[in-house]
Amino acid sequence: MEVKKIAKLAYLIVEEKEFEKEFSAILGYVDKLKEVDVSRAEETANLSCSKNVFREDVEERKETKDILSLMPETKNNYLEVKEVFFENE
Amino acid sequence: MSDLTKLTIKELNQGLKAKDFSSEELTLEFLKEIEKKDKDIKAFLTLTSEDALKQAKEADKRIKQGEIDLLTGIPCAIKDNIMIKGVRCTAGSRFLEKYVSPYDATVIKKLKENGAVFLGKTNLDEFAMGSSCENSAFYPTKNPHDLSRVPGGSSGGSAASVAAGMCAYALGSDTGGSIRQPAGFCGIVGLKPTYGSVSRYGLIAFASSLDQIGPMAKSVEDVRIVFDSLKGRDEMDSTSIEANNAEDLKKIRIGVPKEYFGKGLDQSIEKSIREAIAFYEKQGAQISEISLPHTDYALACYYIIAPSEASANLARFDGIRYGKVAEGKNLIDYYFQNRTKGFGTEVKRRIILGTYTLSAGYYDAYYKQALKVRTLIKKDFEKAFEKVDVILGPTSPCLPFKIGEKTDDPLSMYLADIYTVSVNLAGLPAISLPCGESDGLPMGMQLIAPAFKENNLFITAKIFEQKHDNQ
């Protein structure tokens, strides 16, 4: 497993060799799943008993001010973010 | 008044009703206990003493008017990944060190309606990822029974605060054993409810198909009382449902999985579990050996599914809308700097593992395979529950370990969850209750029931609890 490359996909910087040894142990352990005969098993991604839960589409949030106050940068009551397009250095 | 902190919710409720003491006096007693003990145990991350005293005075007013619910005026502690409006909520992470909850979790809203008193927020492994509380970004919590040992995790702060008498009960969350394992390590009772029976709204998500909020307390009846006040359908969590679980059990049928007594199980724990089985048999329960053939694969299955879901859930932590911990040259660099500085080692480990198992080329081999094995694990339980009402076994294969003992070996830490993770994969309810001590260290017994049959757990657990009370 190329730890550095995978970490980059998750926007994480890792040191050289960081995690490598333990990942080979963990992946070695989880590899035992490959022994299981799953030819007749469906996938279970979630256990919810409910299907198609609907609700009225109404605005209910009253805590806008509290949420704004958590934001690192704001301008005129909007969240301010860094520019999305920039020249590669 | 000195032993109020040792009483159960039921006893405290009777005392409040009889006006033996007020909620304010009771709250002050717990705060005193926290001041005395928590400098050593370190169960709390945030204390909300002033709010608690205000809530206690409100509760006293209610009690005076005769409006007393079972939880009115009773002080509790809340795991710090469950939001209380206006109170800091860190999830044990640097990322949220200054995050103040803008709203109440549904479980908090419900407790507030009952007149609960909130003493503070308890320590946990960062984003609930861990089995020892050592992954907290702030400090590890100690086991009240032996300060050189871990209280378990991830709800270690909640378990330790109950065990040390620093609150009457606490809330925890359980994704792979995070309520039951620390309950076992600290000698208290902890319930992981059926998936969907308690709303997750306002719980900081770790792995959404596995997470459940549940109560931790001194007795089975206390856990039942708190569970009853938390459960039910909530519009804010579309997986939550209303379930009626009041059915009685006449003759209890207990299944003992032969796979739960393999190598790796501490001998003293095995002995006490065998004694518990013998006790139930003497009480007239029908005991049978059962098989859960895919038990050996549950942990591997869990350690693919939970990190996969976590890698997606934790993508939201980028420092943009909240939780800024670093600067960046540009937007992409800002993401990298914040996420690298904001997350601790174990969280990074799981995000990278989950990113890997979901990445193109590995998705089928790992994630899809794990989802199929999950179905087989679920079916094992369904088949077993055709013949039994509860499944009995140990909560953890080991006794509370020393602080630092397993931190260098993540896989050995994961193995501490071997009996608990399959319950989350199958979405079932399970309870851990004390079943004795070994060298002064508590041991936990786990009972598992079919979905939404929490009542089977309460009935079965109470029979055993009474035995211990009478000794």
Short mmCIF file of C-alpha atoms in Angstrom, two decimals, chain B residues 17 60 88 101 106 111 124 220 264 272 286 334 351 403 430 455 458:
data_model
loop_
_atom_site.label_atom_id
_atom_site.label_comp_id
_atom_site.label_asym_id
_atom_site.label_seq_id
_atom_site.Cartn_x
_atom_site.Cartn_y
_atom_site.Cartn_z
CA LYS B 17 -39.67 13.19 45.96
CA ASP B 60 -36.26 22.06 42.40
CA ARG B 88 -17.98 23.37 24.03
CA SER B 101 -22.43 23.53 19.94
CA THR B 106 -32.08 15.14 20.34
CA LEU B 111 -33.24 14.91 28.92
CA LEU B 124 -13.14 10.09 24.84
CA VAL B 220 -29.64 -2.27 35.15
CA GLY B 264 -7.05 -14.92 23.66
CA SER B 272 -16.52 -15.89 35.92
CA GLN B 286 -32.58 -22.95 29.58
CA TYR B 334 -5.13 25.05 3.62
CA ILE B 351 -8.99 7.85 7.47
CA ILE B 403 -1.84 2.93 30.25
CA ALA B 430 -26.44 -5.50 23.95
CA ASN B 455 -36.41 -5.76 27.41
CA PHE B 458 -33.10 -5.89 31.20
#
